[in-house]
Amino acid sequence: MKFATFVHDGKRQAGVVADDHVHPFQHPAVLLDLIVEGEESLHRAGERALTGSLPVPLADVGLLPPLQPPTVRDYMTFESHVAGVARGYGDTVPEEWYAAPAFYFTNPYATIGAHEDVPVPPGCLRFDFELEVAAVIGKAGRDLTPEQAREHIIGYTILNDWSARDLQGREMRVKLGPAKGKDTATTLGPWLVTTDELEPHRTAEGFLDLALTVQVNGETIGRDRLANMAWTFEEMAAYASRGTWIRPGDVLGSGTCGNGGCLAELWGRNGALEPSPLIPGDTVTMTVEGIGTLSNTVVEGVAPVPLPPARRRQ
């Protein structure tokens, strides 16, 4: 099933997507609450909506992020992406990258919907997109094996990790971040696709083999396949649960795909800012086989609030 959260006639609702329509839940419910109740409760609510509620055309609703995640962990699991970005700094993939699926925590309050406008972050001159797929955790667990972790993933969605590359570069020079470089917007959507729908795409090694495409203003910038990840989502979830809890609604981003999954990779490979950084008016469209499409337009942001430099101590 595909579960969406949306606004229709000024009312926030959730429901099941089928045949270009969304069937609202019969009883108002927040998708995350149903996920917390368990996979069976979620599917039962979906089945009741499909048979008992009046469908609404998707063209008539405003899609929101399918859920408000309590946490968002963003990984870096595509070797070609890491290599391309590193090349821009005269570097190569560090050996440490191969040891474990590294991730950082990004802002769960910055999520936006599949077609919402995204503002340029304050002070940013090198704005970028990142094409990713994210797994959503369905039940709590800790110190999981990858085999156990499969039962803890309830579904998948597309993630666009919008990135202020100039801000990111500055803050990471002090060995922290990315923080403000990733703080303004993260697109999730267009909906949550349950794991059973994507099982036909699973390879013998456990990867989901889905086609990934990103366009800017209608021009294809990047293509890759999700099966090119270096770790499976189950392995990523197991690593996330090491020594701590993962809980329902937690989002695990795959990290940016290779072959043009973001501009920074192409800048690294080309040795120049080609293609150009995103500017207001640019529309970024991402399509993932078996999941759907996101299309967000960049708009003017706000000027940064001035702050003084550090007070140096003698």
Short mmCIF file of C-alpha atoms in Angstrom, two decimals:
data_model
loop_
_atom_site.label_atom_id
_atom_site.label_comp_id
_atom_site.label_asym_id
_atom_site.label_seq_id
_atom_site.Cartn_x
_atom_site.Cartn_y
_atom_site.Cartn_z
CA MET A 1 0.00 0.00 0.00
CA LYS A 2 0.92 3.65 -0.42
CA PHE A 3 0.08 5.95 2.50
CA ALA A 4 -0.03 9.75 2.14
CA THR A 5 -0.58 12.77 4.35
CA PHE A 6 -2.22 15.69 2.61
CA VAL A 7 -4.30 18.86 2.84
CA HIS A 8 -7.73 18.98 1.18
CA ASP A 9 -10.20 21.84 1.57
CA GLY A 10 -7.97 23.26 4.30
CA LYS A 11 -8.06 20.05 6.34
CA ARG A 12 -5.01 17.91 7.12
CA GLN A 13 -5.73 14.22 6.53
CA ALA A 14 -4.04 10.91 5.82
CA GLY A 15 -5.07 7.97 3.68
CA VAL A 16 -4.26 5.39 1.03
CA VAL A 17 -3.22 6.20 -2.54
CA ALA A 18 -4.65 4.16 -5.40
CA ASP A 19 -5.18 4.94 -9.10
CA ASP A 20 -4.43 8.69 -8.94
CA HIS A 21 -6.76 9.12 -5.96
CA VAL A 22 -6.31 9.16 -2.23
CA HIS A 23 -8.82 7.44 0.05
CA PRO A 24 -8.87 9.23 3.43
CA PHE A 25 -8.88 7.12 6.57
CA GLN A 26 -12.48 6.66 7.78
CA HIS A 27 -11.52 7.91 11.22
CA PRO A 28 -9.08 10.84 11.34
CA ALA A 29 -5.63 9.50 12.11
CA VAL A 30 -2.03 10.60 12.02
CA LEU A 31 0.04 8.20 9.94
CA LEU A 32 2.81 8.03 12.55
CA ASP A 33 0.28 7.01 15.21
CA LEU A 34 -0.85 4.09 13.04
CA ILE A 35 2.76 3.08 12.45
CA VAL A 36 3.32 3.07 16.21
CA GLU A 37 0.27 0.82 16.64
CA GLY A 38 1.87 -1.70 14.30
CA GLU A 39 1.92 -2.90 10.71
CA GLU A 40 -1.35 -4.84 11.04
CA SER A 41 -3.20 -1.78 12.33
CA LEU A 42 -1.83 0.31 9.50
CA HIS A 43 -2.92 -2.19 6.84
CA ARG A 44 -6.37 -2.62 8.39
CA ALA A 45 -6.90 1.13 8.38
CA GLY A 46 -5.80 1.21 4.75
CA GLU A 47 -8.17 -1.56 3.72
CA ARG A 48 -11.10 0.16 5.44
CA ALA A 49 -10.26 3.41 3.65
CA LEU A 50 -10.11 1.72 0.24
CA THR A 51 -13.55 0.20 0.64
CA GLY A 52 -15.36 2.73 2.79
CA SER A 53 -14.24 6.31 2.08
CA LEU A 54 -14.88 8.66 -0.81
CA PRO A 55 -11.69 9.01 -2.91
CA VAL A 56 -10.22 12.41 -3.67
CA PRO A 57 -8.20 13.08 -6.87
CA LEU A 58 -4.51 13.53 -6.11
CA ALA A 59 -4.62 16.61 -8.33
CA ASP A 60 -6.92 18.26 -5.78
CA VAL A 61 -4.76 17.76 -2.69
CA GLY A 62 -1.55 19.25 -1.36
CA LEU A 63 0.86 16.49 -0.42
CA LEU A 64 2.68 16.87 2.89
CA PRO A 65 5.54 14.70 4.15
CA PRO A 66 3.94 11.29 4.72
CA LEU A 67 4.94 11.44 8.40
CA GLN A 68 6.65 13.73 10.87
CA PRO A 69 9.74 11.68 11.74
CA PRO A 70 11.07 11.82 15.29
CA THR A 71 14.62 11.45 13.91
CA VAL A 72 16.28 11.51 10.50
CA ARG A 73 19.59 9.70 10.03
CA ASP A 74 21.22 10.35 6.68
CA TYR A 75 23.86 7.90 5.47
CA MET A 76 26.47 7.93 2.71
CA THR A 77 26.24 4.52 1.06
CA PHE A 78 27.03 5.18 -2.62
CA GLU A 79 30.76 4.87 -3.26
CA SER A 80 30.60 6.75 -6.57
CA HIS A 81 29.03 9.76 -4.84
CA VAL A 82 31.71 9.77 -2.14
CA ALA A 83 34.45 9.46 -4.76
CA GLY A 84 33.07 12.29 -6.89
CA VAL A 85 32.73 14.75 -4.01
CA ALA A 86 36.17 13.80 -2.63
CA ARG A 87 37.74 14.43 -6.03
CA GLY A 88 36.71 18.07 -5.79
CA TYR A 89 38.97 18.37 -2.72
CA GLY A 90 41.86 16.50 -4.35
CA ASP A 91 41.05 13.49 -2.21
CA THR A 92 39.85 9.90 -2.53
CA VAL A 93 37.39 7.72 -0.63
CA PRO A 94 38.79 7.33 2.91
CA GLU A 95 39.41 3.82 4.17
CA GLU A 96 37.16 4.57 7.16
CA TRP A 97 34.18 4.85 4.80
CA TYR A 98 34.44 1.13 3.99
CA ALA A 99 34.36 0.10 7.66
CA ALA A 100 30.75 1.00 8.54
CA PRO A 101 27.71 2.86 7.11
CA ALA A 102 28.39 6.33 8.51
CA PHE A 103 25.50 8.75 9.05
CA TYR A 104 24.66 12.10 10.59
CA PHE A 105 21.46 13.35 12.21
CA THR A 106 19.59 16.03 10.26
CA ASN A 107 16.68 18.29 11.22
CA PRO A 108 13.36 16.38 11.52
CA TYR A 109 11.44 19.68 11.75
CA ALA A 110 12.61 20.81 8.29
CA THR A 111 10.67 18.21 6.28
CA ILE A 112 8.54 19.48 3.39
CA GLY A 113 6.12 17.82 0.97
CA ALA A 114 6.55 16.47 -2.54
CA HIS A 115 5.56 19.66 -4.35
CA GLU A 116 6.22 22.42 -1.82
CA ASP A 117 8.55 25.32 -2.63
CA VAL A 118 11.98 25.22 -1.00
CA PRO A 119 13.67 28.48 0.06
CA VAL A 120 17.36 29.13 -0.46
CA PRO A 121 19.02 28.87 2.98
CA PRO A 122 20.08 32.22 4.47
CA GLY A 123 23.47 33.26 3.09
CA CYS A 124 23.77 30.32 0.68
CA LEU A 125 25.32 30.82 -2.78
CA ARG A 126 25.88 27.14 -3.66
CA PHE A 127 22.52 25.44 -3.25
CA ASP A 128 22.25 21.76 -4.16
CA PHE A 129 19.88 18.78 -4.14
CA GLU A 130 20.58 15.16 -3.17
CA LEU A 131 18.58 12.24 -4.57
CA GLU A 132 18.02 9.53 -1.97
CA VAL A 133 15.61 6.81 -0.88
CA ALA A 134 14.72 6.47 2.79
CA ALA A 135 13.57 3.53 4.88
CA VAL A 136 11.04 4.16 7.65
CA ILE A 137 11.23 2.18 10.88
CA GLY A 138 8.00 0.48 11.92
CA LYS A 139 8.80 -0.94 15.35
CA ALA A 140 11.33 -0.33 18.08
CA GLY A 141 14.49 -2.36 18.54
CA ARG A 142 18.11 -2.17 19.61
CA ASP A 143 21.28 -4.11 18.92
CA LEU A 144 19.58 -5.76 15.95
CA THR A 145 21.14 -8.07 13.42
CA PRO A 146 20.48 -7.23 9.76
CA GLU A 147 18.16 -10.25 9.61
CA GLN A 148 16.15 -8.97 12.56
CA ALA A 149 16.18 -5.42 11.20
CA ARG A 150 14.16 -6.41 8.11
CA GLU A 151 11.12 -6.92 10.34
CA HIS A 152 11.58 -3.41 11.74
CA ILE A 153 11.33 -1.57 8.39
CA ILE A 154 7.74 -0.72 7.47
CA GLY A 155 8.25 1.10 4.19
CA TYR A 156 10.15 3.48 1.94
CA THR A 157 9.89 7.01 0.59
CA ILE A 158 11.97 9.42 -1.51
CA LEU A 159 14.25 11.87 0.30
CA ASN A 160 15.80 15.05 -1.12
CA ASP A 161 18.52 16.25 1.22
CA TRP A 162 18.73 19.93 0.17
CA SER A 163 22.26 21.18 0.83
CA ALA A 164 23.89 24.61 1.23
CA ARG A 165 27.33 23.52 0.06
CA ASP A 166 29.17 26.73 0.95
CA LEU A 167 27.75 26.75 4.48
CA GLN A 168 28.41 23.03 4.83
CA GLY A 169 32.03 23.41 3.75
CA ARG A 170 32.74 26.15 6.28
CA GLU A 171 31.21 24.41 9.27
CA MET A 172 32.87 21.06 8.51
CA ARG A 173 36.29 22.75 8.65
CA VAL A 174 35.77 22.95 12.43
CA LYS A 175 35.11 19.17 12.48
CA LEU A 176 31.38 19.52 13.11
CA GLY A 177 28.37 19.25 10.87
CA PRO A 178 26.90 19.25 8.43
CA ALA A 179 24.38 21.30 10.42
CA LYS A 180 23.19 24.64 9.03
CA GLY A 181 24.29 23.41 5.63
CA LYS A 182 21.43 20.88 5.80
CA ASP A 183 19.00 22.69 8.10
CA THR A 184 16.49 24.47 5.87
CA ALA A 185 14.59 21.71 4.03
CA THR A 186 14.39 17.95 3.50
CA THR A 187 11.74 16.72 1.10
CA LEU A 188 10.00 13.44 2.01
CA GLY A 189 7.40 11.86 -0.23
CA PRO A 190 5.34 11.66 -2.18
CA TRP A 191 4.06 8.89 0.14
CA LEU A 192 5.14 5.92 2.21
CA VAL A 193 5.30 2.69 0.18
CA THR A 194 5.06 -0.44 2.33
CA THR A 195 7.83 -3.02 2.09
CA ASP A 196 5.67 -5.71 0.46
CA GLU A 197 5.16 -3.53 -2.64
CA LEU A 198 8.91 -3.36 -3.29
CA GLU A 199 9.79 -6.99 -2.53
CA PRO A 200 9.64 -7.93 -6.26
CA HIS A 201 12.62 -5.59 -6.77
CA ARG A 202 14.82 -7.22 -4.10
CA THR A 203 18.06 -8.81 -5.32
CA ALA A 204 19.63 -12.01 -4.03
CA GLU A 205 22.04 -9.86 -1.96
CA GLY A 206 19.14 -8.04 -0.28
CA PHE A 207 19.27 -4.73 -2.17
CA LEU A 208 16.25 -3.04 -3.75
CA ASP A 209 16.98 -2.61 -7.45
CA LEU A 210 15.08 0.58 -8.32
CA ALA A 211 15.83 3.11 -11.07
CA LEU A 212 16.64 6.63 -9.78
CA THR A 213 16.45 9.80 -11.89
CA VAL A 214 16.83 13.52 -11.14
CA GLN A 215 16.08 16.43 -13.45
CA VAL A 216 16.60 20.18 -13.14
CA ASN A 217 14.19 22.25 -15.22
CA GLY A 218 13.37 19.18 -17.29
CA GLU A 219 16.99 18.27 -18.07
CA THR A 220 18.22 14.94 -16.73
CA ILE A 221 21.21 15.52 -14.44
CA GLY A 222 21.67 12.11 -12.85
CA ARG A 223 20.69 8.44 -13.09
CA ASP A 224 21.57 5.50 -10.87
CA ARG A 225 20.12 2.35 -9.35
CA LEU A 226 19.39 1.85 -5.68
CA ALA A 227 21.08 -1.56 -5.81
CA ASN A 228 24.42 0.27 -6.11
CA MET A 229 24.33 1.00 -2.37
CA ALA A 230 27.27 -0.44 -0.46
CA TRP A 231 25.05 -1.58 2.44
CA THR A 232 21.45 -2.74 2.55
CA PHE A 233 18.83 -0.82 4.52
CA GLU A 234 18.72 -3.74 6.95
CA GLU A 235 22.45 -3.39 7.59
CA MET A 236 22.02 0.38 8.02
CA ALA A 237 19.19 -0.16 10.51
CA ALA A 238 21.27 -2.68 12.44
CA TYR A 239 24.13 -0.18 12.67
CA ALA A 240 21.74 2.58 13.78
CA SER A 241 20.44 0.30 16.55
CA ARG A 242 23.89 -0.55 17.87
CA GLY A 243 23.93 0.45 21.52
CA THR A 244 20.70 2.44 21.26
CA TRP A 245 17.06 2.32 20.16
CA ILE A 246 15.51 2.87 16.78
CA ARG A 247 11.81 3.68 17.07
CA PRO A 248 8.70 3.87 14.87
CA GLY A 249 8.86 6.71 12.39
CA ASP A 250 12.65 7.03 12.40
CA VAL A 251 13.88 7.78 8.87
CA LEU A 252 17.11 6.28 7.45
CA GLY A 253 18.27 8.01 4.26
CA SER A 254 20.33 6.01 1.79
CA GLY A 255 22.67 8.89 1.12
CA THR A 256 23.01 10.49 -2.29
CA CYS A 257 23.11 8.17 -5.26
CA GLY A 258 25.99 8.36 -7.73
CA ASN A 259 26.18 9.36 -11.38
CA GLY A 260 24.87 12.87 -10.84
CA GLY A 261 22.70 12.37 -7.78
CA CYS A 262 23.77 15.84 -6.66
CA LEU A 263 25.59 18.81 -8.12
CA ALA A 264 28.53 18.58 -5.70
CA GLU A 265 29.54 15.22 -7.17
CA LEU A 266 29.53 16.73 -10.68
CA TRP A 267 31.45 19.79 -9.47
CA GLY A 268 34.09 17.46 -8.07
CA ARG A 269 34.38 15.46 -11.26
CA ASN A 270 34.26 18.51 -13.57
CA GLY A 271 36.62 20.67 -11.54
CA ALA A 272 34.19 23.61 -11.82
CA LEU A 273 30.71 24.71 -10.75
CA GLU A 274 29.13 22.99 -13.74
CA PRO A 275 26.17 22.56 -13.75
CA SER A 276 25.47 25.82 -11.94
CA PRO A 277 24.21 25.91 -8.33
CA LEU A 278 20.45 26.10 -7.93
CA ILE A 279 18.80 29.52 -8.01
CA PRO A 280 15.22 30.72 -7.42
CA GLY A 281 12.97 29.48 -10.20
CA ASP A 282 14.78 26.16 -10.69
CA THR A 283 12.60 23.06 -10.36
CA VAL A 284 14.15 19.78 -9.19
CA THR A 285 12.24 16.61 -10.09
CA MET A 286 13.15 13.21 -8.68
CA THR A 287 11.63 9.89 -9.72
CA VAL A 288 12.19 6.52 -8.08
CA GLU A 289 10.83 3.36 -9.65
CA GLY A 290 8.11 1.77 -7.53
CA ILE A 291 7.75 4.80 -5.27
CA GLY A 292 6.87 7.95 -7.23
CA THR A 293 8.00 11.49 -8.03
CA LEU A 294 8.94 14.65 -6.14
CA SER A 295 9.06 18.06 -7.81
CA ASN A 296 10.08 21.11 -5.78
CA THR A 297 10.75 24.66 -6.99
CA VAL A 298 13.47 26.79 -5.43
CA VAL A 299 12.33 30.21 -4.18
CA GLU A 300 14.02 33.21 -2.58
CA GLY A 301 15.02 32.73 1.02
CA VAL A 302 15.65 35.28 3.74
CA ALA A 303 18.82 37.17 4.58
CA PRO A 304 20.83 35.77 7.50
CA VAL A 305 20.40 37.50 10.83
CA PRO A 306 23.80 39.15 11.58
CA LEU A 307 25.86 37.61 14.37
CA PRO A 308 29.22 38.77 15.76
CA PRO A 309 32.37 36.69 15.27
CA ALA A 310 33.80 34.72 18.19
CA ARG A 311 35.12 36.71 21.10
CA ARG A 312 38.79 35.74 21.12
CA ARG A 313 40.37 34.98 24.48
CA GLN A 314 43.96 36.04 25.04
#
